[in-house]
Each structure stands twice: as C-alpha cells, then as structure tokens.
PDB file of C-alpha atoms in Angstrom:
ATOM      1  CA  MET A   1     -26.769-179.905 -99.971  1.00 60.00           C
ATOM      2  CA  GLN A   2     -29.793-177.487-100.248  1.00 81.00           C
ATOM      3  CA  PHE A   3     -29.121-176.137 -96.701  1.00 80.00           C
ATOM      4  CA  ASN A   4     -25.472-175.400 -97.772  1.00 86.00           C
ATOM      5  CA  ASP A   5     -26.756-173.495-100.740  1.00 87.00           C
ATOM      6  CA  TYR A   6     -29.113-171.555 -98.667  1.00 85.00           C
ATOM      7  CA  LEU A   7     -26.233-170.670 -96.409  1.00 85.00           C
ATOM      8  CA  ALA A   8     -24.118-169.583 -99.290  1.00 88.00           C
ATOM      9  CA  LEU A   9     -26.916-167.595-100.744  1.00 87.00           C
ATOM     10  CA  HIS A  10     -27.689-165.957 -97.362  1.00 87.00           C
ATOM     11  CA  LYS A  11     -24.020-165.156 -96.849  1.00 90.00           C
ATOM     12  CA  ARG A  12     -23.739-163.556-100.290  1.00 90.00           C
ATOM     13  CA  ARG A  13     -26.875-161.493 -99.582  1.00 90.00           C
ATOM     14  CA  VAL A  14     -25.384-160.357 -96.259  1.00 88.00           C
ATOM     15  CA  ASN A  15     -22.237-159.333 -98.033  1.00 86.00           C
ATOM     16  CA  ASP A  16     -24.082-157.439-100.705  1.00 87.00           C
ATOM     17  CA  LEU A  17     -26.102-155.477 -97.942  1.00 84.00           C
ATOM     18  CA  PHE A  18     -22.930-154.739 -96.064  1.00 83.00           C
ATOM     19  CA  TYR A  19     -20.952-153.495 -99.093  1.00 83.00           C
ATOM     20  CA  GLY A  20     -24.101-151.483-100.272  1.00 82.00           C
ATOM     21  CA  PHE A  21     -24.371-149.830 -96.890  1.00 81.00           C
ATOM     22  CA  HIS A  22     -20.631-149.232 -96.745  1.00 77.00           C
ATOM     23  CA  PHE A  23     -20.652-147.719-100.175  1.00 80.00           C
ATOM     24  CA  LEU A  24     -23.576-145.382 -99.392  1.00 78.00           C
ATOM     25  CA  PHE A  25     -22.207-144.380 -96.038  1.00 80.00           C
ATOM     26  CA  GLY A  26     -18.647-143.852 -97.447  1.00 79.00           C
ATOM     27  CA  ASN A  27     -20.113-141.532-100.218  1.00 79.00           C
ATOM     28  CA  LYS A  28     -21.996-139.577 -97.572  1.00 81.00           C
ATOM     29  CA  CYS A  29     -18.982-139.176 -95.366  1.00 75.00           C
ATOM     30  CA  ASN A  30     -16.860-137.917 -98.341  1.00 81.00           C
ATOM     31  CA  MET A  31     -19.679-135.456 -99.385  1.00 82.00           C
ATOM     32  CA  ILE A  32     -19.819-134.121 -95.789  1.00 82.00           C
ATOM     33  CA  ARG A  33     -16.088-133.931 -95.453  1.00 83.00           C
ATOM     34  CA  SER A  34     -15.793-132.181 -98.668  1.00 86.00           C
ATOM     35  CA  LEU A  35     -18.485-129.746 -97.628  1.00 84.00           C
ATOM     36  CA  PHE A  36     -16.658-129.035 -94.271  1.00 85.00           C
ATOM     37  CA  GLU A  37     -13.339-128.638 -95.971  1.00 85.00           C
ATOM     38  CA  LYS A  38     -14.848-126.081 -98.563  1.00 84.00           C
ATOM     39  CA  ARG A  39     -16.591-124.145 -95.580  1.00 82.00           C
ATOM     40  CA  SER A  40     -13.390-124.183 -93.372  1.00 78.00           C
ATOM     41  CA  SER A  41     -11.354-122.877 -96.317  1.00 77.00           C
ATOM     42  CA  HIS A  42     -13.952-120.220 -96.970  1.00 72.00           C
ATOM     43  CA  TYR A  43     -13.751-119.140 -93.236  1.00 72.00           C
ATOM     44  CA  MET A  44      -9.878-119.247 -93.433  1.00 69.00           C
ATOM     45  CA  ASN A  45      -9.916-116.962 -96.546  1.00 74.00           C
ATOM     46  CA  ILE A  46     -12.285-114.520 -94.521  1.00 65.00           C
ATOM     47  CA  MET A  47      -9.936-114.428 -91.623  1.00 58.00           C
TER      48      MET A  47
END
C-alpha cells in the first residue's frame, strides 16, 4: 500500500515537472516566434 502511494506520488511529481517544462518551453518558443515574425515583417516593410 505504501509502495503504491509512493508510485502515485512519484508519477504525479514527474507529470508536474513535465508540464512545467512544457509550459516554460512553449512560452519561450512563442516569444521567439513572435520576435521572428516581428523582425521578418519589419524587413518585408523595408523591402
């Protein structure tokens, strides 16, 4: 019983870590993508 509780807790912790990293990485990707889009539109306006 205690071992199952430990497994559930560990699985929940891994899920939290995974979602946390996914959230951070997704935000960074969106920021970088928006930066590139702004820059590319700026260059398009210059051209």
